[in-house]
Structure formats: C-alpha cells, structure tokens
mmCIF file of C-alpha atoms and ligand atoms in Angstrom:
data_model
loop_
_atom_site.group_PDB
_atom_site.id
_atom_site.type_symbol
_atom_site.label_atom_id
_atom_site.label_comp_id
_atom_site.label_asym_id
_atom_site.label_seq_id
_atom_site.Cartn_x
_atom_site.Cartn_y
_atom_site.Cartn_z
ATOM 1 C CA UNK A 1 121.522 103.659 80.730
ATOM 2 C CA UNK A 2 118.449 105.375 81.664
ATOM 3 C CA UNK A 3 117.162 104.405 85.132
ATOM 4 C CA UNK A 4 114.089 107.605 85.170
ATOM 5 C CA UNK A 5 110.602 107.416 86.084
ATOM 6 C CA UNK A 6 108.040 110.089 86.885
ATOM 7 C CA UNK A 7 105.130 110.001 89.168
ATOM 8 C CA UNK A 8 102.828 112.562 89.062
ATOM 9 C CA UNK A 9 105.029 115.451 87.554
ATOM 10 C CA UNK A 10 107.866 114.887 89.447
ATOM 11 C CA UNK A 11 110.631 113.312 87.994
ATOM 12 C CA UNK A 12 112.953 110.545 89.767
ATOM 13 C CA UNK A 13 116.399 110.102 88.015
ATOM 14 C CA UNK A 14 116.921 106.837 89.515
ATOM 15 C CA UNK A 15 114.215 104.905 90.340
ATOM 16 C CA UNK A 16 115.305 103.303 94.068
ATOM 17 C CA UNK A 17 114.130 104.336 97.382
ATOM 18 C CA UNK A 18 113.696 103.552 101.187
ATOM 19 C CA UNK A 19 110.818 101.320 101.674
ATOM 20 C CA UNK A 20 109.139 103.503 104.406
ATOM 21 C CA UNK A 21 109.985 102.576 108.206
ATOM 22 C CA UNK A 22 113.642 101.533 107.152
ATOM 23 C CA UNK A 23 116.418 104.080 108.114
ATOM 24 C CA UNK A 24 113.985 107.228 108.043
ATOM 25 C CA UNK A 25 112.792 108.276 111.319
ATOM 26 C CA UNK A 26 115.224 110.712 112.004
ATOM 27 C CA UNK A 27 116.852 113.771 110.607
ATOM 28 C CA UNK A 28 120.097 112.430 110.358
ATOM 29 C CA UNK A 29 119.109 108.955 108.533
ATOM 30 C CA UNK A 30 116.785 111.140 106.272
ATOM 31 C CA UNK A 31 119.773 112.812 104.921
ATOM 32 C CA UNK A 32 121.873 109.836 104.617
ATOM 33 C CA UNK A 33 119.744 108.093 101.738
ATOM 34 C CA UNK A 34 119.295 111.585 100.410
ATOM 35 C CA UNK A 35 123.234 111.847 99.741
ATOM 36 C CA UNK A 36 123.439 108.123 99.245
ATOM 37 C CA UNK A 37 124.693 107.266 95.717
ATOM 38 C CA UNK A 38 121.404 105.655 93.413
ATOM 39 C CA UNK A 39 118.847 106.325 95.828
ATOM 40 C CA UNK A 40 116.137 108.582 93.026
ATOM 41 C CA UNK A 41 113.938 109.675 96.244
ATOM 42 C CA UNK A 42 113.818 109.232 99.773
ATOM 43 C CA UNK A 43 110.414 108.508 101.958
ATOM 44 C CA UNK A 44 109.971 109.458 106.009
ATOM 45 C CA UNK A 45 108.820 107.065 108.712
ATOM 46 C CA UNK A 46 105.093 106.876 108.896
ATOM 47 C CA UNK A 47 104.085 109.492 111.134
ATOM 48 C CA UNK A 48 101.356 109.756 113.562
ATOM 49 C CA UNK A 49 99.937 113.212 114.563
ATOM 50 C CA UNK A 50 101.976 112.787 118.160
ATOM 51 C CA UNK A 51 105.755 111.368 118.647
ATOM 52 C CA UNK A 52 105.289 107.445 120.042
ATOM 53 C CA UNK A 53 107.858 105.139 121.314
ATOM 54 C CA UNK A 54 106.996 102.123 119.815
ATOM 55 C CA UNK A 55 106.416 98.832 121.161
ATOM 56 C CA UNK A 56 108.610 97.976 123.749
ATOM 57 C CA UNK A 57 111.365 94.850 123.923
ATOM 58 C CA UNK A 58 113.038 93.098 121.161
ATOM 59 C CA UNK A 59 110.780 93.742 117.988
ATOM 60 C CA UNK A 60 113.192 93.482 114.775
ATOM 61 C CA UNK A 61 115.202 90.396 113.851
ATOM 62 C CA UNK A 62 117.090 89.572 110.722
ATOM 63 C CA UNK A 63 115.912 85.785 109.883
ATOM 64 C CA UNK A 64 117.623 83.758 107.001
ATOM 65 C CA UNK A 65 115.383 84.597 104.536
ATOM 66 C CA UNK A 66 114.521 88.254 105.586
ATOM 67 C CA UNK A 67 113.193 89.916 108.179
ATOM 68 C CA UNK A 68 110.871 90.034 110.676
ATOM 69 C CA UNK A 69 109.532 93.255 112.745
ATOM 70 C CA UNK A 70 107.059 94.103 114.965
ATOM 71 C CA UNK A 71 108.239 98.010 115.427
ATOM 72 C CA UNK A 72 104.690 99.595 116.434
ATOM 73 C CA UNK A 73 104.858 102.971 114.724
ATOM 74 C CA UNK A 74 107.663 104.738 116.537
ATOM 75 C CA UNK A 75 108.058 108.413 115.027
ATOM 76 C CA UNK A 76 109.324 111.670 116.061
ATOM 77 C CA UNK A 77 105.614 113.113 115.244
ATOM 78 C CA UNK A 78 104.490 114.779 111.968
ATOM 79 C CA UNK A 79 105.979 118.348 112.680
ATOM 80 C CA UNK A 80 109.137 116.645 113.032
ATOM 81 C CA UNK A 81 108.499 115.472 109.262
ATOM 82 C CA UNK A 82 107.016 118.817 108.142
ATOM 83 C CA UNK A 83 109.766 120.366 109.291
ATOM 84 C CA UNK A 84 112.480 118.240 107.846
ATOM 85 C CA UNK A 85 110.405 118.752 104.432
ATOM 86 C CA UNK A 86 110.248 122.722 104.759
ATOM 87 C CA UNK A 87 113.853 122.644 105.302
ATOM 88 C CA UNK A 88 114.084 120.076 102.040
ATOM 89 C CA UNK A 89 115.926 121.749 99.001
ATOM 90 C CA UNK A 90 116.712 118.961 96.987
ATOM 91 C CA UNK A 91 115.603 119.503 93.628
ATOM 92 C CA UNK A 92 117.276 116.158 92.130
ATOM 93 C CA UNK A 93 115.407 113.685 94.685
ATOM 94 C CA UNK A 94 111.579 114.201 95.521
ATOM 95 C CA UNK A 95 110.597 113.739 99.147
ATOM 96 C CA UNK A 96 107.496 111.107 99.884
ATOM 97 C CA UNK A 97 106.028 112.001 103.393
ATOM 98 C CA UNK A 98 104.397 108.719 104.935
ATOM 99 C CA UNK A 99 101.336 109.406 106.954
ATOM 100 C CA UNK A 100 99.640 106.119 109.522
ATOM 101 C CA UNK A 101 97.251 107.182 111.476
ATOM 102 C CA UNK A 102 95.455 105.197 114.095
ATOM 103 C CA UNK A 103 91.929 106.207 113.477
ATOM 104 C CA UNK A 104 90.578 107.600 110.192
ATOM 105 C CA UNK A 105 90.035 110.835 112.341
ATOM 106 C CA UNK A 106 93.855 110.913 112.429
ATOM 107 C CA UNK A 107 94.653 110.856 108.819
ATOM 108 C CA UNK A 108 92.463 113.166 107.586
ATOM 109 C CA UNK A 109 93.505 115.504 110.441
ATOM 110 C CA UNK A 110 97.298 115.394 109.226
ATOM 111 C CA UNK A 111 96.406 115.111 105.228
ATOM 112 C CA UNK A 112 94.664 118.884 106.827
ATOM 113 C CA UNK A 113 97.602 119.874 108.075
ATOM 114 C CA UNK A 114 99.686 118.964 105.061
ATOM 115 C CA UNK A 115 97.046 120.481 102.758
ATOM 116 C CA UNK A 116 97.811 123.412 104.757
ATOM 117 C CA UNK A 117 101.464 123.315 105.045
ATOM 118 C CA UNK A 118 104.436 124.421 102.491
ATOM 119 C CA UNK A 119 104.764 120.479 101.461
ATOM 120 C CA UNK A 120 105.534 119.980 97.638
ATOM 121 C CA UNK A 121 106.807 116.630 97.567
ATOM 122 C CA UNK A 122 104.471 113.175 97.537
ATOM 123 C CA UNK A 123 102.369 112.037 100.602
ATOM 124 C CA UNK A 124 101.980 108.297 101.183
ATOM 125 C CA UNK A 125 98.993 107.095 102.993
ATOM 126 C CA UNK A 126 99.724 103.897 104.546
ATOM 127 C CA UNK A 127 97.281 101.365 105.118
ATOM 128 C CA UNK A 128 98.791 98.723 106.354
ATOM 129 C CA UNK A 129 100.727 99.245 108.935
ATOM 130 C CA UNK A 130 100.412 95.367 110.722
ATOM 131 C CA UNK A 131 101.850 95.482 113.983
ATOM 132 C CA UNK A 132 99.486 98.198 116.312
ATOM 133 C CA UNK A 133 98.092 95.468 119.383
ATOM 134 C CA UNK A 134 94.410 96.083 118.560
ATOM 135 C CA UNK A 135 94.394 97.636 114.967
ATOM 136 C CA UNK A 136 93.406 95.957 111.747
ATOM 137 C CA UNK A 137 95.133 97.123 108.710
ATOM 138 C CA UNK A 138 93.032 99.115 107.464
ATOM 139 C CA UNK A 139 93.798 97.673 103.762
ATOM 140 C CA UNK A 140 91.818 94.733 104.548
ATOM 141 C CA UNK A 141 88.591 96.875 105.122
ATOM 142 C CA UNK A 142 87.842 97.832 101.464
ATOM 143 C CA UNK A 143 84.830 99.884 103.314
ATOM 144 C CA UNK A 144 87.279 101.588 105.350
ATOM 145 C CA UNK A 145 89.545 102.261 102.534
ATOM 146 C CA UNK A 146 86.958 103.971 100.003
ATOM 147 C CA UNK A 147 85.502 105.790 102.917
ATOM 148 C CA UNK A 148 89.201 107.543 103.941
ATOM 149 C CA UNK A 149 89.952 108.073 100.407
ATOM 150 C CA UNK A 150 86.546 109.746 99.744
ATOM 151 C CA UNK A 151 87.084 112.239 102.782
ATOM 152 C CA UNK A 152 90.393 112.957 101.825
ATOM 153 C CA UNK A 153 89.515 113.646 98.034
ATOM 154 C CA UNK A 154 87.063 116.393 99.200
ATOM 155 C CA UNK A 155 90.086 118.643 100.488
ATOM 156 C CA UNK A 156 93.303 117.117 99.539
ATOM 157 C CA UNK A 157 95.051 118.384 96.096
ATOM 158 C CA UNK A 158 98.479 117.342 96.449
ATOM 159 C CA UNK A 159 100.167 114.316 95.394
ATOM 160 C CA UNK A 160 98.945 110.953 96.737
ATOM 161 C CA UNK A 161 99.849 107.402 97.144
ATOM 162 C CA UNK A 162 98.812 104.421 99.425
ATOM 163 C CA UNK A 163 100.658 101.722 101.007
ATOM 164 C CA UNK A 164 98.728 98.550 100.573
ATOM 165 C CA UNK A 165 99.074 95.219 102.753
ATOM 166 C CA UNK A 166 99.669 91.810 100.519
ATOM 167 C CA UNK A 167 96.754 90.312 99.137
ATOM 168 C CA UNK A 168 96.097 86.750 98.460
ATOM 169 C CA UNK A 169 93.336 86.458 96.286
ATOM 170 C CA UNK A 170 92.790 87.641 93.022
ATOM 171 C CA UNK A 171 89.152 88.930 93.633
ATOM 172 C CA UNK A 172 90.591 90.723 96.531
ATOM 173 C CA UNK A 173 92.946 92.131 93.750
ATOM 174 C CA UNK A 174 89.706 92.808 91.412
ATOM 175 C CA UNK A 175 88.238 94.620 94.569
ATOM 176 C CA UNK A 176 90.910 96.878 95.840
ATOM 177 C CA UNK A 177 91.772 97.769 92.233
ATOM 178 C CA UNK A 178 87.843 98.721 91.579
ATOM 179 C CA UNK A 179 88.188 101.035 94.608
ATOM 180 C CA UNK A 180 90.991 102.387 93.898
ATOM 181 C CA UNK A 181 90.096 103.465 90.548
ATOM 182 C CA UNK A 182 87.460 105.466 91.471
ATOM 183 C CA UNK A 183 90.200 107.837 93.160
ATOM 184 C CA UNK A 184 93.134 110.784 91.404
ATOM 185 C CA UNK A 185 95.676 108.491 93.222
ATOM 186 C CA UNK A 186 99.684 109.334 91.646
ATOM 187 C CA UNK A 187 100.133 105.962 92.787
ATOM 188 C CA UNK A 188 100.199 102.876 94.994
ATOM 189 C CA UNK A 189 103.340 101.120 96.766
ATOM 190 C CA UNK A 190 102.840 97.182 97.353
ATOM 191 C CA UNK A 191 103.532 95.115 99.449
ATOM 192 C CA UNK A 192 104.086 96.680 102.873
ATOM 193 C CA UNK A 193 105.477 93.805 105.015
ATOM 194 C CA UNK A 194 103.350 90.152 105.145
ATOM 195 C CA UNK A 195 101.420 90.823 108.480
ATOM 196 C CA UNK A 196 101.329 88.596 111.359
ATOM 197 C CA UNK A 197 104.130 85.980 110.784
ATOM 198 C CA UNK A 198 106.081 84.009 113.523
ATOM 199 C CA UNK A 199 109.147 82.450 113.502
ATOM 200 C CA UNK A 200 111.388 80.353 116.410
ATOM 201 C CA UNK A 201 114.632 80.457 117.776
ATOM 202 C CA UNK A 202 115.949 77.118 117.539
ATOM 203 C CA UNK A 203 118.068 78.209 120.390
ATOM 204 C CA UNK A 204 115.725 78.803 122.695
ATOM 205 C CA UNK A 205 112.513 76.957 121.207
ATOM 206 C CA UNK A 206 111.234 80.814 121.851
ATOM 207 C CA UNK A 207 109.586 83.438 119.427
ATOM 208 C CA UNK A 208 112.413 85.745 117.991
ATOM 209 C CA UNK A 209 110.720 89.198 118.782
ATOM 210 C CA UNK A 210 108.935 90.484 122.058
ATOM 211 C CA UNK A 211 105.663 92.529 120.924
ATOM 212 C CA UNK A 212 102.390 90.658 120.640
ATOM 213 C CA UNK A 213 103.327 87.189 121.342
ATOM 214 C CA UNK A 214 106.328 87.300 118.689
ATOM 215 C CA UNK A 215 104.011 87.919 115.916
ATOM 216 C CA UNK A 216 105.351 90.104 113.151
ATOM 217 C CA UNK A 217 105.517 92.152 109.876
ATOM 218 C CA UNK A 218 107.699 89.654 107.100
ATOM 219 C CA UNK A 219 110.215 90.975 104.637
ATOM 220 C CA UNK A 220 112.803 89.977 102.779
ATOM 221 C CA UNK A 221 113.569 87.324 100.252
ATOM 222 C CA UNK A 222 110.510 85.401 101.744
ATOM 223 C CA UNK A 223 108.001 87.635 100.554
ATOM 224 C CA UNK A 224 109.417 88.391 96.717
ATOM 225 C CA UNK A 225 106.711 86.122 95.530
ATOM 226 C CA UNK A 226 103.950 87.879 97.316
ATOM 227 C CA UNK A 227 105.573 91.742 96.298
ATOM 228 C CA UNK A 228 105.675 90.195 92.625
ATOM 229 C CA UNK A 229 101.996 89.061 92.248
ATOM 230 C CA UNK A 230 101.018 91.837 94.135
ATOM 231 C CA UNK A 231 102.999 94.481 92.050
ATOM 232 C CA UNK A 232 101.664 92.418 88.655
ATOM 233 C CA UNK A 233 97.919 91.930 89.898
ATOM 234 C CA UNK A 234 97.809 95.728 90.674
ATOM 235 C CA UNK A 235 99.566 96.999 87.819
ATOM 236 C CA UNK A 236 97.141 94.898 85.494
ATOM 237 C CA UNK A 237 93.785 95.969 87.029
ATOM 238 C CA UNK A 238 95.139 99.598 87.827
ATOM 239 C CA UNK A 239 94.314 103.144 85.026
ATOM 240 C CA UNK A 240 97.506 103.430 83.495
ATOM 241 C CA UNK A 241 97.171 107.193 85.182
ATOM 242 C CA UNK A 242 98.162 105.650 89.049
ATOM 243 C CA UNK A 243 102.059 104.188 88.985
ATOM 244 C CA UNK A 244 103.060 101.285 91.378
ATOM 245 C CA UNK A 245 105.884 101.445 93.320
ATOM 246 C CA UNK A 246 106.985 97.987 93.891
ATOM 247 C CA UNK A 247 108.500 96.966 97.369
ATOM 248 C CA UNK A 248 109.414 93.582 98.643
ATOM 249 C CA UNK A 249 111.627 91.125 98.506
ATOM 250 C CA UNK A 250 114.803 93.086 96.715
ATOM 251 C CA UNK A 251 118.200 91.420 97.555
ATOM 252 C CA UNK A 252 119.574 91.672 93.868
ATOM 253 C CA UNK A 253 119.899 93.990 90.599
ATOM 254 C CA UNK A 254 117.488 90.991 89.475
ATOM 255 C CA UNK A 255 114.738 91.480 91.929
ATOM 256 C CA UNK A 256 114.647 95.651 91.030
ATOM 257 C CA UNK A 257 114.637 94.063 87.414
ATOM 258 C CA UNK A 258 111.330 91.267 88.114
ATOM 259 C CA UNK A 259 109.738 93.898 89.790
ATOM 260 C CA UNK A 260 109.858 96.424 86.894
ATOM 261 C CA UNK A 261 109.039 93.542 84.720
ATOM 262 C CA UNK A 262 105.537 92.894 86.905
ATOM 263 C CA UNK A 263 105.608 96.662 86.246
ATOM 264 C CA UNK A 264 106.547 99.044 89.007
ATOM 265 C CA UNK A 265 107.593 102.361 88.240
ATOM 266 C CA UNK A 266 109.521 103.132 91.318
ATOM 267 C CA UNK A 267 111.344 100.132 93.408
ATOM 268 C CA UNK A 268 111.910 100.346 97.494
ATOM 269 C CA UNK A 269 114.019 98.330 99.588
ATOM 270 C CA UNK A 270 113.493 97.401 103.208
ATOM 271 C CA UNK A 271 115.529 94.541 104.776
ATOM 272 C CA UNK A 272 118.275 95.207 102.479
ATOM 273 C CA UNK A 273 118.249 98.146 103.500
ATOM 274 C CA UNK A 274 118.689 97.685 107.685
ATOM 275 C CA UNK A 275 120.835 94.989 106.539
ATOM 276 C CA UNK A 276 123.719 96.391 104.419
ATOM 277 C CA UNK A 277 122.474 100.663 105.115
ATOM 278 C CA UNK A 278 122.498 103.148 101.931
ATOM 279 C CA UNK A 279 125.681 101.791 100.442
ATOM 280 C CA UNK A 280 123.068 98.753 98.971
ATOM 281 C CA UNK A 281 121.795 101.194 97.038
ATOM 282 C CA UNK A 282 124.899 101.490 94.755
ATOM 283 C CA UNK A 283 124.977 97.986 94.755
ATOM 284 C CA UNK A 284 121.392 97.315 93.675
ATOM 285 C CA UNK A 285 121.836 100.226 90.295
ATOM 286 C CA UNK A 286 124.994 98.682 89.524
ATOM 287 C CA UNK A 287 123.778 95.510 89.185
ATOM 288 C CA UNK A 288 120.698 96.467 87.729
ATOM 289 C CA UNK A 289 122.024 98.168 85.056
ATOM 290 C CA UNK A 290 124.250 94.619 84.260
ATOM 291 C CA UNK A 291 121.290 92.650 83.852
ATOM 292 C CA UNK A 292 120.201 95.872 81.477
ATOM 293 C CA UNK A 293 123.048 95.767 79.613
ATOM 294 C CA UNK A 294 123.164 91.700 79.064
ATOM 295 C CA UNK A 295 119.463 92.220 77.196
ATOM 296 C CA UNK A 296 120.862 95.052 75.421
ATOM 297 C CA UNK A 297 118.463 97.511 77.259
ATOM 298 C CA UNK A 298 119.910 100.981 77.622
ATOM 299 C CA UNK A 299 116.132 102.537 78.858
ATOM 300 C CA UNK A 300 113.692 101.012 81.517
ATOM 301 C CA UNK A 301 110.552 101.073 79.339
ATOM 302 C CA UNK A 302 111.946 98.805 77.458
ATOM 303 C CA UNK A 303 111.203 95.982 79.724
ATOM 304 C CA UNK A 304 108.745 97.621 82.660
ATOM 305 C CA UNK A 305 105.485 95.890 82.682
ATOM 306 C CA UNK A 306 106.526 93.499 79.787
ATOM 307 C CA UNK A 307 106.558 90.365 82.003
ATOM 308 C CA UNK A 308 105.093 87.414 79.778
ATOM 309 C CA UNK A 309 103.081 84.500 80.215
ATOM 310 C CA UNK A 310 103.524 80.900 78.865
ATOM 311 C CA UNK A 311 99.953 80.688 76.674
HETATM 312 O O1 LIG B 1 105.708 98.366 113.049
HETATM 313 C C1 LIG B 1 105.782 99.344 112.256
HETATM 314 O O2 LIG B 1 106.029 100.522 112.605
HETATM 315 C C2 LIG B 1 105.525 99.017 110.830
HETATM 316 N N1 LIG B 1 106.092 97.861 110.357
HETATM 317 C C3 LIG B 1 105.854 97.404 109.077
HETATM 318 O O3 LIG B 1 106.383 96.358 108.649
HETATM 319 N N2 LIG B 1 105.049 98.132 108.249
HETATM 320 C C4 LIG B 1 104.460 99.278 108.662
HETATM 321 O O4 LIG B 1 103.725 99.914 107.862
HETATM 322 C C5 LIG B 1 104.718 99.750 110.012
HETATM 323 I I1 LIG B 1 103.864 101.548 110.609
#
C-alpha cells in the first residue's frame, strides 16, 4: 500500500503528522514523533520571535467529544526551533517550522530570519491562532491576510504554507480561496482549532479551563464536520499547484480516509494526539490502510479528492 504524498518537492512517505501545538514544543517531544512509527513529517510549536509562558491556570481539557484549549502560544522562542532544524538530519521525514506572530511586524521579521537561516524544510504561517486575550485571528481579516502574504512574497523563497481558522460560509470560502490564489503558496493546513468555544463542568456548574473566561480553541471529534467542509471547500476553489493538509477531527483510519476523500494531501492529528501520544500514529496507518484494502485500493490517489455528491 502506498501511503506517499509530496508537497512542494519534498516527498512524505507516509502522509500523517502532528497537528502543530500538540507534543512539539520541545526538543525531546520533537524527536519522539520523528522516531514514532507512521508519522511521514513532523511540525514545531508555533513560535514567536521571544520564548512566552503561555496563559496561566488550567487551559487544556479533554471533553467527550474532543478537546478544548486555551494554551496562549507558549514556545521556547524561534532560535530554539532554528536550532532544532539546523541540527535536523532526517532525510526520510521533512520538518514544517510553524511561525505565529503577534503583529504582522513579527512574522515578517522571523520569515527574515528564516530566509536568512540554513532552514530547508517547510514553514507554516499560522493564522489562526484563537486564544491570544486581545488578538483576532488574523484569518478572519482577508485584508490582513493578502497584505502579510504580499510582504512576505517580496523576500521569502522557501517553502510556504498557512494555517487557516474554520470558516462557515461558503463566500467566505470563495474569498479566502481568491486571495490565496493570487500567492506561490506549497500549501494550506485547515482547520486550526474552532475558536472561542465553552463548555461546563457539570460538577461544578463552572467553565472547564481558566484563560479568558473559559473560552477556548475546539478539537476533536466535534469539529470533523467543520475540518471536512473546510478541507473540501478549499480543495475545490484552490490551483491544483497549493496542497491541503487536512487537520481536524481524526479519531479513526476512517477520518484520515474522509479527509483524503474531501482531498487533503497530508493529514494531522491533534487531540488524538495529547490523548493516546505518538503510538496513535501506528494505529491511525494501520487502520487506514484496512479501510484501503476493503475498497481494493493499494495507492492513495486512487480515492484523494474523489468524494462524490448525490446529483
Ligand atoms: O493557544 C495556542 O497556543 C493555540 N491553540 C490552538 O488551538 N491553535 C493555535 O494555533 C494556537 I498558537
């Protein structure tokens, strides 16, 4: 069975990966998914020019249908990530460096410093990072969006992606798809986590997390819908040049199946991931490659992006 992809001439032998955030902010969790068993690449915690802490108190909780987290971009700092990648000799899993700047001034200085650096793996730009006290995701300003990727296509040459927030709309699909054709994008990874969500402790009639009042990033089964439509909308409206890199709602070999289907490329997991640690990874190839193997598929493009309609 043949599980490869390729995004922008590099070539992924299985096609799993961390959804970035989960099990990545340090050295020694980096190296974990590299060595895990079906991982095809591995992706770094957003970093911010400057180590942060975080938000303070309680701000991840496993819920019965997923997850909900409200972590507040803590990283070790992008030198820490530079210098994790300029140690990086892995030639059968490609490194993704995720980048989440506060202030556009902030991502274009470390896409600089990048530019300038020994990097030769991807760089993910996240734009929707949901859980800053006082910072819109910048995803929902499609102004804000062309303007960053406009300064950073007048100096950046290496490999790029985005991290998108969940739409809800298909014109908002139409409009972030019309921007983001304009641009040499390798790709885009959807959904990042459904912003702003609250759930209760029937326990203690209280939120479940501490930052911001208990709102928080969703994942998990509860947002598979959401990833799907999202992956689907995209991949539609999309040039067949930028790949997708579905994330959201994986639990099964199934859900890595539905989202190739809606046509991602690349699959990450998140909340499976803090849930059952690298070991899911096996879990999720083996049983992908059962559902494979009761269509008689022995080769992803058989199926990727061949989801049909009713009509
Ligand atoms: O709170 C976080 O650190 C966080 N949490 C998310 O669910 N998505 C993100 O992009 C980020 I940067």
């Amino acid at each position: 069975t043949n599980l490869t992809a390729s995004i922008a001439g590099f070539h992924f032998q299985d096609l799993l990966l961390n959804a970035a955030g989960v099990h990545c902010e340090t050295t020694e969790e980096l190296e974990a998914l590299r060595k895990a068993t079906g991982t095809g690449a591995l992706i770094t915690k957003s970093a911010t020019p400057k180590p942060r802490p975080g938000n303070s108190g309680l701000r991840y909780q496993d819920l019965p249908l997923g997850s909900i987290n409200s972590m507040g971009l803590p990283n070790q700092g992008l030198s820490y990530y530079l210098d994790y990648a300029n140690h990086y000799h892995d030639q059968q899993k490609p490194l993704f460096l995720s980048i989440a700047g506060l202030t556009q001034a902030d991502n274009l200085a470390m896409l600089a410093d990048i530019q300038a650096s020994e990097f030769t793996g991807l760089v993910e730009l996240n734009l929707s990072c949901p859980n800053v006290p006082g910072k819109p995701q910048t995803g929902y300003d499609f102004e804000a969006t062309r303007q960053i990727l406009t300064k950073a296509f007048t100096f950046f040459t290496k490999p790029l992606g985005v991290k998108l927030p969940p739409y809800f709309d298909l014109a908002h699909f139409d409009q972030i798809a019309a921007i983001l054709n304009a641009f040499p994008l390798a790709y885009v990874n959807s959904i990042n986590s459904v912003g702003n969500g609250l759930m209760i402790d029937s326990k203690t009639d209280t939120v479940m997390i501490a930052p911001k009042g208990g709102f928080g990033g969703l994942g998990g089964a509860m947002v598979k819908a959401t990833a799907l439509a999202n992956v689907h909308g995209l991949r539609q409206r999309l040039n067949p040049t930028i790949k997708v890199i579905g994330t959201g709602g994986v639990q099964s070999g199934r859900d890595v199946y539905d989202l190739i289907l809606a046509g991602a490329d690349l699959v990450a997991v998140g909340t499976s991931l803090h849930q059952e640690g690298p070991a899911v990874f096996q879990r999720l190839r083996s049983e992908l490659i059962a559902e494979m193997d009761r269509k008689n598929y022995t080769e992803v493009d058989q199926f990727r992006n061949r989801l049909q309609t009713l009509n």
